[in-house]
Coordinates of C-alpha atoms and ligand atoms in Angstrom, one line a residue:
X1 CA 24.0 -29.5 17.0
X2 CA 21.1 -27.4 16.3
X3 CA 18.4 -27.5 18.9
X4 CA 15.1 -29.2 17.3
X5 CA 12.2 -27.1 19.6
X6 CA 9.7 -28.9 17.3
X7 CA 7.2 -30.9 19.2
X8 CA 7.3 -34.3 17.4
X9 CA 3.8 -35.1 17.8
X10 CA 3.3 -31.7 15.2
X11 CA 3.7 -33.2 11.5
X12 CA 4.5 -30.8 8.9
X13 CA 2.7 -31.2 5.6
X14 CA 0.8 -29.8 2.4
X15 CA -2.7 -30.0 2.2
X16 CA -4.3 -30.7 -1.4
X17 CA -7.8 -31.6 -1.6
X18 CA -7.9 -34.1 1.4
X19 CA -4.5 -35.6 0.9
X20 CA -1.8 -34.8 3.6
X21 CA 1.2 -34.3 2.0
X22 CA 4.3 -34.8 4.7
X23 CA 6.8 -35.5 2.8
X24 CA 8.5 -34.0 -0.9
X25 CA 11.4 -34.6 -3.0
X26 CA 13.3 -31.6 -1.4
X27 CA 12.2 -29.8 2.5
X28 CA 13.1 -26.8 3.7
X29 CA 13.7 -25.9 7.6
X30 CA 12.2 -22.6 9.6
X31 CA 14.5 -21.1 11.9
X32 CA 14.2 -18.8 15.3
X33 CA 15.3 -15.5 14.3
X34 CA 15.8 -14.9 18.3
X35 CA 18.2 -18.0 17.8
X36 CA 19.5 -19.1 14.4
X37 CA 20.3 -23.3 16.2
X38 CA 16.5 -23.3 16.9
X39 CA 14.2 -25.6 14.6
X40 CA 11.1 -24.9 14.5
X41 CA 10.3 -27.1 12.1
X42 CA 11.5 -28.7 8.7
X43 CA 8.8 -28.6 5.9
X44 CA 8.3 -30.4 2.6
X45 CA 9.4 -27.8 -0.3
X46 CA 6.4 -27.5 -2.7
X47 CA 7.3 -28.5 -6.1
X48 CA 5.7 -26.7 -9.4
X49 CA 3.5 -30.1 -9.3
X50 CA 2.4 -29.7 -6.2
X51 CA 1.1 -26.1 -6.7
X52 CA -1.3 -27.8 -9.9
X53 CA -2.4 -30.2 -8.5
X54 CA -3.6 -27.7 -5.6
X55 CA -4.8 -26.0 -8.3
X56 CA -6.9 -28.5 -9.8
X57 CA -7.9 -29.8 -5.8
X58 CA -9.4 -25.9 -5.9
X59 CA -11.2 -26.0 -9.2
X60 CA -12.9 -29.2 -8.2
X61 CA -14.1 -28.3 -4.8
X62 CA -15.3 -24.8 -6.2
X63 CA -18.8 -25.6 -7.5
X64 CA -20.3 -27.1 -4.2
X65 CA -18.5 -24.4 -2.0
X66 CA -20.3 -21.7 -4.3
X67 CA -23.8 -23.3 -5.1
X68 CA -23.6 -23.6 -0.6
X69 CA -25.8 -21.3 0.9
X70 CA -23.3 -17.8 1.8
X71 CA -24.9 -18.3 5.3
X72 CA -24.2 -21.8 6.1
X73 CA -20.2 -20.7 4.2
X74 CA -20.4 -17.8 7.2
X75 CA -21.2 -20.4 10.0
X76 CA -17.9 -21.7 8.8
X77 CA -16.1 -18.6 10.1
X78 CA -17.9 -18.6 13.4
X79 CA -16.7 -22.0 14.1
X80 CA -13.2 -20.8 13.5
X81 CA -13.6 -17.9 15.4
X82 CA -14.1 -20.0 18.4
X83 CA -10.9 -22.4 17.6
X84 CA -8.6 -19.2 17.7
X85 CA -10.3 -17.4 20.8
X86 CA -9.5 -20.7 22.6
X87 CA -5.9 -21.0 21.7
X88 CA -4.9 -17.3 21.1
X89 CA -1.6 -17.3 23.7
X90 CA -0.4 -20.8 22.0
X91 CA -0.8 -19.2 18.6
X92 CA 1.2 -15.8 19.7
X93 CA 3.6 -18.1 21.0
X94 CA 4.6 -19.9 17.8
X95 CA 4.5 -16.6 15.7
X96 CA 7.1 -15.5 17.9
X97 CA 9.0 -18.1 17.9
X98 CA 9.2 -18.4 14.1
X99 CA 9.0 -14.9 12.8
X100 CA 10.8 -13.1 16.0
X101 CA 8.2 -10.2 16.6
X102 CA 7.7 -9.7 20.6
X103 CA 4.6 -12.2 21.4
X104 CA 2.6 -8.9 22.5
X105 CA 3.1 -8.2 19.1
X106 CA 2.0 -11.4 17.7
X107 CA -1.0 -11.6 20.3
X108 CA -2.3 -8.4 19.1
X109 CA -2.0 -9.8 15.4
X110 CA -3.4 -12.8 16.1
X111 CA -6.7 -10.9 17.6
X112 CA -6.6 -8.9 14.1
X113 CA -6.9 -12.0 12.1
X114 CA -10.2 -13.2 14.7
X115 CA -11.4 -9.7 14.2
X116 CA -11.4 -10.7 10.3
X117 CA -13.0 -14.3 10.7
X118 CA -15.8 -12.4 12.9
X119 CA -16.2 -9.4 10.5
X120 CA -17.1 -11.9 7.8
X121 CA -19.1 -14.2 9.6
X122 CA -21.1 -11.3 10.6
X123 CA -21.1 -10.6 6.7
X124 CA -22.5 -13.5 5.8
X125 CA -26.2 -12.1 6.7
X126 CA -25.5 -8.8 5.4
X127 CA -26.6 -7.3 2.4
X128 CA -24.1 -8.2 -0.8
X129 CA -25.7 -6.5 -3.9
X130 CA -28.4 -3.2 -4.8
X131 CA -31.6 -2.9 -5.9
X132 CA -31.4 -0.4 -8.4
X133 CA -34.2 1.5 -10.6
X134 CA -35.3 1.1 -14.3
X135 CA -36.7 3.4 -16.8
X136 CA -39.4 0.8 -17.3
X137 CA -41.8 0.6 -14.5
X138 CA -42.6 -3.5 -14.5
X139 CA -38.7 -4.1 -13.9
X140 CA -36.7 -4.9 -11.4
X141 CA -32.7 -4.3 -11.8
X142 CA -30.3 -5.6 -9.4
X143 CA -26.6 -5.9 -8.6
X144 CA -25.4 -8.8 -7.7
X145 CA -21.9 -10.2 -7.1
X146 CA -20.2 -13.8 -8.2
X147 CA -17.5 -15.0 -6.9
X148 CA -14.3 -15.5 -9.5
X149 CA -13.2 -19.2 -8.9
X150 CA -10.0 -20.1 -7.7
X151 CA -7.5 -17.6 -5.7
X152 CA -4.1 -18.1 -5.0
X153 CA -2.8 -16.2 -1.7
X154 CA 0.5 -15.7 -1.8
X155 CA 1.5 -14.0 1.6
X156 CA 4.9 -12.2 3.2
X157 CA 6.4 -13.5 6.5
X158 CA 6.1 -10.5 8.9
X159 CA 2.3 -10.4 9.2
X160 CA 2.1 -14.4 8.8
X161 CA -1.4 -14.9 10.3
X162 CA -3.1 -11.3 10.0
X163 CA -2.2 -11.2 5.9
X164 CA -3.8 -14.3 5.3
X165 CA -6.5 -14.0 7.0
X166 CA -7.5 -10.3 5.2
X167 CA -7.3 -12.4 2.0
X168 CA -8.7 -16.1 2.8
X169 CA -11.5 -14.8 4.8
X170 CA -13.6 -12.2 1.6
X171 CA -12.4 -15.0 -0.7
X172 CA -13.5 -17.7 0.8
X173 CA -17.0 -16.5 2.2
X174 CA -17.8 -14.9 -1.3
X175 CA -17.5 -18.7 -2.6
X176 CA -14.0 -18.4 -4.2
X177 CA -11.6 -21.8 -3.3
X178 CA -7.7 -20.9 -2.4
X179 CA -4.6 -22.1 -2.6
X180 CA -2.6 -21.0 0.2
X181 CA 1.3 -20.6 0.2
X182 CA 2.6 -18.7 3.4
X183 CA 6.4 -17.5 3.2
X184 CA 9.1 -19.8 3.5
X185 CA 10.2 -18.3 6.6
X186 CA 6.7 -18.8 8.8
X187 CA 5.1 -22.2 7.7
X188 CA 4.7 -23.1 10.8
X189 CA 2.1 -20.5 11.3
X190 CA 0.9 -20.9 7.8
X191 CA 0.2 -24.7 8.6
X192 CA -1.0 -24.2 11.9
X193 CA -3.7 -21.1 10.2
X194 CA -4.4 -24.3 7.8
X195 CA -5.4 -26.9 10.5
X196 CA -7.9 -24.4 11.8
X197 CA -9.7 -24.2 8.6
X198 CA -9.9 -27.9 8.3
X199 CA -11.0 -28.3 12.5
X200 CA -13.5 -25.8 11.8
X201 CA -15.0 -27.9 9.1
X202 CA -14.4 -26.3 5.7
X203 CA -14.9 -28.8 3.1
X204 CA -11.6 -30.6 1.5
X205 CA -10.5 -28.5 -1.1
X206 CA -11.7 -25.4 -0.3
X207 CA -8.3 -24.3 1.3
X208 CA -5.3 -26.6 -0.1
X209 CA -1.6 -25.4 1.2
X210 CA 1.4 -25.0 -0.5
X211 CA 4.8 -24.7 1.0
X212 CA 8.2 -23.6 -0.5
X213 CA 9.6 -20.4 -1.9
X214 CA 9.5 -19.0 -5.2
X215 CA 9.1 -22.1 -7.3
X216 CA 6.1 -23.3 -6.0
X217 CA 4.6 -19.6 -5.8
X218 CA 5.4 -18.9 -9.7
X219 CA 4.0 -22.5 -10.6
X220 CA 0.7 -21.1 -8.8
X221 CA 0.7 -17.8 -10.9
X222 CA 1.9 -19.2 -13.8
X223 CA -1.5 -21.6 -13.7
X224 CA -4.0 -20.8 -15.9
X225 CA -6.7 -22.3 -13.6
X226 CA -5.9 -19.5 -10.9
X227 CA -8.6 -17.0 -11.5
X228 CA -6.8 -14.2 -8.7
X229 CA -3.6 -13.5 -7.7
X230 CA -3.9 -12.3 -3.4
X231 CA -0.3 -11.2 -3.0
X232 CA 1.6 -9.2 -0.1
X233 CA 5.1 -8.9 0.1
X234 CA 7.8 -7.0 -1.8
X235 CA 7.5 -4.8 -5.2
X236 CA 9.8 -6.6 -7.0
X237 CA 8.2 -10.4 -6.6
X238 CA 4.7 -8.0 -7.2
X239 CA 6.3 -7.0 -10.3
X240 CA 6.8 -10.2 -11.0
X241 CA 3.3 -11.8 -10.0
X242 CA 1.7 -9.0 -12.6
X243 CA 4.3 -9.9 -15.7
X244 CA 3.6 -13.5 -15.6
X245 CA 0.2 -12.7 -15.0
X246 CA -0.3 -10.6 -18.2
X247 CA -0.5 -14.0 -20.2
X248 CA -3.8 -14.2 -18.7
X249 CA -5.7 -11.8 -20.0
X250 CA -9.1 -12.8 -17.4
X251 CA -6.8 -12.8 -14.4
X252 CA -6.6 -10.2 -11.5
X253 CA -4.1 -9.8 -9.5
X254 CA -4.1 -8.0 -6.2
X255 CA -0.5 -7.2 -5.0
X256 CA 0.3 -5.4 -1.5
X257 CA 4.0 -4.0 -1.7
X258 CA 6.8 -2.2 -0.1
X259 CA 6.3 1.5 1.2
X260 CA 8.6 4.6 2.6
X261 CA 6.2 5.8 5.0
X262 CA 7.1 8.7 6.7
X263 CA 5.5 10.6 9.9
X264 CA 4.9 14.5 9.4
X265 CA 5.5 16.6 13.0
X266 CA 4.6 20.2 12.5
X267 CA 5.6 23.2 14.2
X268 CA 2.7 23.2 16.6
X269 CA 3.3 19.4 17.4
X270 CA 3.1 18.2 21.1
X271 CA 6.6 16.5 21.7
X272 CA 5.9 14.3 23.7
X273 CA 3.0 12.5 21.4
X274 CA 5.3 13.5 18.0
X275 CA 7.9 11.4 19.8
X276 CA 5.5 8.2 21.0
X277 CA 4.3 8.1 17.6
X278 CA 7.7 8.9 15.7
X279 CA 9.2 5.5 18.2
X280 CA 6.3 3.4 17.2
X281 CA 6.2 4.0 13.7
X282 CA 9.8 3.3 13.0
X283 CA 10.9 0.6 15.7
X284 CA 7.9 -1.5 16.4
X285 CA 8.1 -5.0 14.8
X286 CA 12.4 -3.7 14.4
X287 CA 11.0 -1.3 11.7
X288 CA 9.7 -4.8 9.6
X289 CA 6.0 -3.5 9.4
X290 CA 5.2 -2.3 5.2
X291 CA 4.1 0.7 7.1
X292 CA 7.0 1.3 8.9
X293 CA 8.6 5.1 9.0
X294 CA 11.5 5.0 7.1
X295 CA 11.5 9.5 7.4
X296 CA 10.3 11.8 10.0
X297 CA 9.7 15.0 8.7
X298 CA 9.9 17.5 10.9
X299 CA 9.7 21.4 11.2
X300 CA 13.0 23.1 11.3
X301 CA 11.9 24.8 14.2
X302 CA 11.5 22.4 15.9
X303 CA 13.8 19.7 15.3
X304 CA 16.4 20.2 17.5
X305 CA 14.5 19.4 20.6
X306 CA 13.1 16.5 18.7
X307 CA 16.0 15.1 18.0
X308 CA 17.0 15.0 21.6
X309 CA 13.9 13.4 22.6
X310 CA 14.0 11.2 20.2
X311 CA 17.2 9.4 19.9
X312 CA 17.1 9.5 24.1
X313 CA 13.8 7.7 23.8
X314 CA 15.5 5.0 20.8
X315 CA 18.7 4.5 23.6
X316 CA 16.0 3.1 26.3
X317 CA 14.2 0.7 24.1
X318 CA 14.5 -3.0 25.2
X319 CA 15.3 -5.4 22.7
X320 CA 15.6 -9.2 23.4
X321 CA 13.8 -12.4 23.0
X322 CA 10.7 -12.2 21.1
X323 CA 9.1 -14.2 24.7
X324 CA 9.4 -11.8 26.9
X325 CA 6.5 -9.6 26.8
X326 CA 8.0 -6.7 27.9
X327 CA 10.5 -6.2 25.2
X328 CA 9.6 -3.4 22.9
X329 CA 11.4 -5.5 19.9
X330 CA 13.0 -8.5 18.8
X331 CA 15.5 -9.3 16.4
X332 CA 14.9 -9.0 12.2
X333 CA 14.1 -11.8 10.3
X334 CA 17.6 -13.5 8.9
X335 CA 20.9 -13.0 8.3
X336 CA 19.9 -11.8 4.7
X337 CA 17.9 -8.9 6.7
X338 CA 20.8 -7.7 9.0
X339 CA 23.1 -7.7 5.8
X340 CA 20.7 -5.9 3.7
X341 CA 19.6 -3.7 6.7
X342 CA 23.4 -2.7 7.6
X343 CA 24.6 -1.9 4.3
X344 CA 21.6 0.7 4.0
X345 CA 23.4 1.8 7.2
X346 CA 26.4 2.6 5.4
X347 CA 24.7 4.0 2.7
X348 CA 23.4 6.3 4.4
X349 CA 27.0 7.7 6.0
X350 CA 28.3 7.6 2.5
X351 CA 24.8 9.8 1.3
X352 CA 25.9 12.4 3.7
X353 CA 23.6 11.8 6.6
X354 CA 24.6 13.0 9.9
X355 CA 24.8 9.9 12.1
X356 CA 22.7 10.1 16.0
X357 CA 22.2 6.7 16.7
X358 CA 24.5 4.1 14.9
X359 CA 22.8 0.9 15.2
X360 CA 25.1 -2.1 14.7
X361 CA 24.8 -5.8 15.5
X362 CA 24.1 -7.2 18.9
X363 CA 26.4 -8.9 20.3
X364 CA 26.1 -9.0 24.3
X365 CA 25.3 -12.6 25.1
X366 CA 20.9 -13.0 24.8
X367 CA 21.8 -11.6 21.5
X368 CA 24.6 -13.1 20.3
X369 CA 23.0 -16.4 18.4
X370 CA 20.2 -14.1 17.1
X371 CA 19.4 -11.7 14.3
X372 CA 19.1 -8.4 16.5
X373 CA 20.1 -4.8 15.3
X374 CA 19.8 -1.4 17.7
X375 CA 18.5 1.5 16.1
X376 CA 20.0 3.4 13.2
X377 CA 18.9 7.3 13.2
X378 CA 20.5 9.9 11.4
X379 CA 19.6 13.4 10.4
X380 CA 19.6 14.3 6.4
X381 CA 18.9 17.3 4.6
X382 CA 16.2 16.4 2.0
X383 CA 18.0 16.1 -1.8
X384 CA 16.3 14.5 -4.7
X385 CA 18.2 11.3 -5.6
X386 CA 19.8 10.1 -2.4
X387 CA 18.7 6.5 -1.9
X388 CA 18.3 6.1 1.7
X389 CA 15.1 8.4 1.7
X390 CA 13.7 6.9 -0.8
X391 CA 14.0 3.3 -0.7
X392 CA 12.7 0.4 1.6
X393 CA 15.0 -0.6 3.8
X394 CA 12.5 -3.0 6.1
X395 CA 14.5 -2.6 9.4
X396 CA 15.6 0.1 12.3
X397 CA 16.7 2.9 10.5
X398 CA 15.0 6.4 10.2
X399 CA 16.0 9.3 8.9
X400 CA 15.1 12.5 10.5
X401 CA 14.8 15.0 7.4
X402 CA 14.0 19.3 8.7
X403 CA 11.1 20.5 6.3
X404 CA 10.8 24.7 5.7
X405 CA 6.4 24.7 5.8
X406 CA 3.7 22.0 4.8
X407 CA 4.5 22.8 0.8
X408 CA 7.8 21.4 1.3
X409 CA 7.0 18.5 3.5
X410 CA 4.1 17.4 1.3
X411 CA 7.0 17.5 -1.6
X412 CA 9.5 15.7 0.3
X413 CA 7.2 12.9 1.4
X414 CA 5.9 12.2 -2.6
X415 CA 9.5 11.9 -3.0
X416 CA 9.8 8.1 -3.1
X417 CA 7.9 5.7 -5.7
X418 CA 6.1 4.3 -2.7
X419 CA 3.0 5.4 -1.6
X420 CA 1.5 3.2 1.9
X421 CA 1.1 5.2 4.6
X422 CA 1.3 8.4 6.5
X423 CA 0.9 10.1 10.0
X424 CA 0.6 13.6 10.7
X425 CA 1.3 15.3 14.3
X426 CA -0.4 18.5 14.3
X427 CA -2.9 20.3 16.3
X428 CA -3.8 22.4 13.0
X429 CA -7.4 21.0 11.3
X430 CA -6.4 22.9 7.9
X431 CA -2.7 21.2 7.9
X432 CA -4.3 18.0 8.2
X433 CA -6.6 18.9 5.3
X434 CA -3.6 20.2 3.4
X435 CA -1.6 16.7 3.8
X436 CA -4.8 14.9 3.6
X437 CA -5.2 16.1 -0.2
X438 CA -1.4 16.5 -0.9
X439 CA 0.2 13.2 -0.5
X440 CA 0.1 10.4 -2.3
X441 CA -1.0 7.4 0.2
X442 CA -3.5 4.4 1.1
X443 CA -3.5 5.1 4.6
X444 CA -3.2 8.2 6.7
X445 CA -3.2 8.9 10.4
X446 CA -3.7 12.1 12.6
X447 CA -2.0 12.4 15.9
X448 CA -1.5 8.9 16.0
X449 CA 2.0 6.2 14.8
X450 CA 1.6 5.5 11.0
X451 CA 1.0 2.1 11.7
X452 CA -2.2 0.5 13.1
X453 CA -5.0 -1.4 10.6
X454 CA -8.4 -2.2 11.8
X455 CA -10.0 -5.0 9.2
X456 CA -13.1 -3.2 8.6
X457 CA -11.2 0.0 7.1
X458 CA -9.8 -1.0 3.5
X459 CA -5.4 -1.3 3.7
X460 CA -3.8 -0.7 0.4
X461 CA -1.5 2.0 -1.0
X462 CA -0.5 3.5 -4.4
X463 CA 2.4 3.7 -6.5
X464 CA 4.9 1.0 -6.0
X465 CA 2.4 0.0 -2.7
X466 CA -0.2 -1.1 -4.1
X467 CA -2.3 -1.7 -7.3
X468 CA -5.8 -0.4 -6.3
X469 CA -6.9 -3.7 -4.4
X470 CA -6.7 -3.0 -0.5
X471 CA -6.9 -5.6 1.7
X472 CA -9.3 -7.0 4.5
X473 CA -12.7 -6.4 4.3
X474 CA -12.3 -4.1 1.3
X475 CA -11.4 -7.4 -1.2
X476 CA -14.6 -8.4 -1.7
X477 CA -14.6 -6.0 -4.9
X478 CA -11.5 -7.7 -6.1
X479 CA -12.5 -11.6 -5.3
X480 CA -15.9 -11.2 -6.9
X481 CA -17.3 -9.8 -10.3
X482 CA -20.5 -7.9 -10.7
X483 CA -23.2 -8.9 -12.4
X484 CA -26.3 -6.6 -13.1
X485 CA -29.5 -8.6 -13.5
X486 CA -33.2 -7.5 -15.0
X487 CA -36.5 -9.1 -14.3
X488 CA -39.7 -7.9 -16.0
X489 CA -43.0 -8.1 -14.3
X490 CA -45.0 -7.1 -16.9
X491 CA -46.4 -9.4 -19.6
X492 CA -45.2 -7.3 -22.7
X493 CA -42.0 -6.3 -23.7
X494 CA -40.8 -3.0 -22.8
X495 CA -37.3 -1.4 -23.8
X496 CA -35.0 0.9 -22.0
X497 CA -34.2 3.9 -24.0
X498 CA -37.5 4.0 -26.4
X499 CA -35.8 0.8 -27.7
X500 CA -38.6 -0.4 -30.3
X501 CA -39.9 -3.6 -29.8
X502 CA -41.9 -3.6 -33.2
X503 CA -40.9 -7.3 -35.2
X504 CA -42.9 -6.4 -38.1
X505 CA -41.5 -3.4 -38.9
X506 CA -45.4 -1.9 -39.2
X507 CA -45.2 2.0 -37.6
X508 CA -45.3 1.3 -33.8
Ligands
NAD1 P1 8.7 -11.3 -0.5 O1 8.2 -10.5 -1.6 O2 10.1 -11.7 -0.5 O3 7.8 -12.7 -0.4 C1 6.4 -12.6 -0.3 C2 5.8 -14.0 -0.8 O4 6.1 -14.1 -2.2 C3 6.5 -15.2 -0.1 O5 5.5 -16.2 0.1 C4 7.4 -15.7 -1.2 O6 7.7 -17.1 -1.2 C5 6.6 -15.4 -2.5 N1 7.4 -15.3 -3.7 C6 8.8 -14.9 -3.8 N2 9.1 -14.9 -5.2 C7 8.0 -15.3 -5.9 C8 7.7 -15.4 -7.3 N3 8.6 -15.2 -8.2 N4 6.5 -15.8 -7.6 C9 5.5 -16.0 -6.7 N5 5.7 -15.9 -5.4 C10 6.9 -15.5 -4.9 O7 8.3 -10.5 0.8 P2 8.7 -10.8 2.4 O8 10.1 -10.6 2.6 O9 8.0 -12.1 2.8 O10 7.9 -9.6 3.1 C11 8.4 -8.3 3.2 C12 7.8 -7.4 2.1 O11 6.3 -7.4 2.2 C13 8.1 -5.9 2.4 O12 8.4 -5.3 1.2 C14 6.8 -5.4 3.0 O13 6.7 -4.0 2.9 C15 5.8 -6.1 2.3 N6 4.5 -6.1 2.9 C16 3.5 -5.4 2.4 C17 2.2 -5.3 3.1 C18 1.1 -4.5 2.5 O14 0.0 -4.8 2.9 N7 1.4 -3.5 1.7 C19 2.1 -6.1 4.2 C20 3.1 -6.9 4.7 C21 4.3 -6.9 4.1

């Protein structure tokens, strides 16, 4: 009998407009990856109606949210802050449970998403448009932004409180209304993020939630009342998202993918830092992260000693139950992940590679009824074509590719259609220029793990990473239009351009 860990005073529901929804035609259960008999909760399954009528719950709460002052809209936010400062342990707590990333982990992503509230309640009083010149001296010009309408935020299960949080918070504060669906496998932390909206007094409507998996998400985009697609999660649903979406010929659509992210260690690397950051960027959150290190790049000359370190280091890391805090990693999401995750393993044997680490199932008894995988590491000679260097794979397993000088590493890590992040381990100020202008990439790091966002700095990528609308505080140019507006003080008319304003047609 599978163990039911959800408290039963908790009900599970869809929020549209101010109904509660607790119950649907079909539900849908959330499962411990740390133990696959553990409940955490069983969910009602958002059906295509559903998603409308969250729709239309959005569109009808959308002209009081935006004709509200954007301060008293920012108070909202500060109110919020407050509720998750005061339960930020209990929050960690459930992420780990649900979504199996240590609750360190989840604590420090949970004080990411408050950074986000905060950023844009301190927003709220900040300047949101320009004052710009004229060629006529009596008028004034501005800039000014509106907000779209309704967004849809569609989000990805491995950042399941951060994510949503980089998209609600712009959206909502610029006077957009959302419909929220988190990912099937974290609505527990979806719902929870939810509740704290509605404690923190935003208005019915504003935010509506949608549970379920792909059916109720393509009923969302396939709406023609959603203004903006807010999507993070995997290319091919992102493909998706933006083929639908091309029906619409007024929609935007904002999609976060995949990425191969690789960390560069050059000759005149430190080891010991190239290693810390090399660990970190692959293994943290079991390599689940988008900006995850797929490939370390590192000089020939120095890769044997790197090697060493490294794959020594990988054999020490403690992996167990997402609770304990002093686990470095947990186990992957599902059983769909270890499959996919070990058949890139074998891929990878069959591509050549030159096996150091061979990371296989867990099986020793804390493991046993969970999803955990070791480390896989292998060294491979870069060759254009070889899959395993140049796809996603979303789980422990790096490659370790020798580079000739910074022209050949620069090629090798363009070498994938992704384009997310990159680190660089170098004590050289005109390599990191040279990698800094070379490689295609949203974010890059120097001296430090590929991975690490801070909400004030934009988080997007290129290629098959993203389409040119990062994340966090850096969406307000996608949730809101511009609008340029002219006022003239004068008492006659005068034209830009020595426009002439002569009605008669009489010589001016
Ligand atoms: P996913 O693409 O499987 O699912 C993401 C969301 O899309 C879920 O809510 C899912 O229900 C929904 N969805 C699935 N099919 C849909 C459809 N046809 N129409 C509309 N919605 C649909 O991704 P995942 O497994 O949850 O997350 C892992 C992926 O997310 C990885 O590829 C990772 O790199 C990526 N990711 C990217 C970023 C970033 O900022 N670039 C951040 C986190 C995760």
């Amino acid at each position: 009998m599978p163990v039911t860990m959800s408290s039963p005073l908790i009900k599970w529901f869809q929020l549209i407009g101010e109904r509660r929804l607790e119950s649907a035609d079909a539900s849908f259960e959330s499962r411990s990856p740390a133990n696959w008999q553990e409940v955490v909760g069983t969910f009602p399954s958002g059906s295509a109606m559903d998603a409308q009528k969250a729709v239309a719950a959005a569109r009808a709460a959308y002209s009081a949210w935006r004709r509200m002052s954007r301060i008293h809209r920012a108070e909202c936010f500060d109110r919020l802050a407050q509720l998750i400062h005061g339960q930020v342990d209990a929050l960690a707590e459930l992420m780990a449970r649900e979504c199996g990333k240590v609750v360190t982990e989840c604590r420090a992503e949970v004080i990411e998403g408050l950074h986000m509230v905060q950023y844009v309640f301190g927003a709220g009083r900040m300047p949101t448009g320009d004052v710009v010149a004229s060629e006529i001296a009596e008028k004034d010009a501005f800039v000014r932004r509106k907000p779209w309408g309704v967004c849809a935020v569609i989000t990805p299960w491995n950042f399941p409180f951060a994510v949503p949080l980089w998209m609600l918070c712009p959206s909502l504060l610029e006077g957009n209304t959302v419909v929220f669906k988190p990912s099937e496998d974290t609505p527990a932390i979806g719902q929870k993020l939810t509740e704290l909206f509605l404690e923190a007094g935003f208005p019915p409507g504003v935010l509506n939630l949608v549970h379920g998996d792909h059916v109720a998400g393509e009923a969302l985009v396939r709406d023609p009342g959603v203004n903006v697609v807010l999507f993070t999660g995997s290319y091919d649903v992102g493909k998706r998202i933006q083929q639908l979406s091309a029906e619409h010929f007024d929609r935007i659509v904002a999609a976060e993918m995949g990425s191969k992210a690789a960390v560069i260690v050059c000759a005149d690397a430190r080891l010991d830092l190239a290693v810390t950051c090399g660990i970190i960027s692959a293994f943290k959150t079991s390599g689940q992260r988008c900006v995850s290190a797929g490939r370390i790049l590192v000089h020939e000359s120095l890769i044997d000693r790197y090697v060493e370190k490294f794959v020594e280091t990988a054999k020490r890391l403690k992996i167990g139950s997402p609770l304990h805090a002093t686990n470095f990693t947990g186990p992957v999401i599902h059983q769909g992940a270890v499959e996919k995750i070990l058949g890139y393993n074998e891929l990878a044997k069959k591509e050549g590679a030159k096996v150091l680490l061979d990371g296989g199932r867990m099986t020793g008894s804390e493991h046993a009824p969970g999803c955990y995988l070791s480390p896989f590491i292998y060294r491979q000679e870069h060759k254009p074509g070889l899959r395993t260097i140049r796809e996603e794979v979303f789980g422990p397993h790096v490659a370790i590719i020798p580079f000739r000088d910074n022209d050949h590493a620069a090629r090798i890590y363009n070498d994938t259609e992704y384009g997310l992040s990159l680190a660089v381990i170098t004590e050289d100020y005109r390599a990191m220029r040279f990698f800094r202008e070379e490689c295609e990439f949203g974010m890059g790091y120097v001296n430090l793990p590929c991975i690490g966002a801070e909400v004030h700095l934009p988080f997007g990528g290129v290629k098959k990473s993203g389409n040119g609308h990062p994340s966090a505080a850096g969406l307000v140019e996608t949730v809101t239009h511009k609008i340029a507006w002219t006022v003239n003080h004068g008492t006659e008319v005068k034209m830009a351009q020595g426009l002439t304003t002569n009605i008669e047609g009489s010589p001016a």
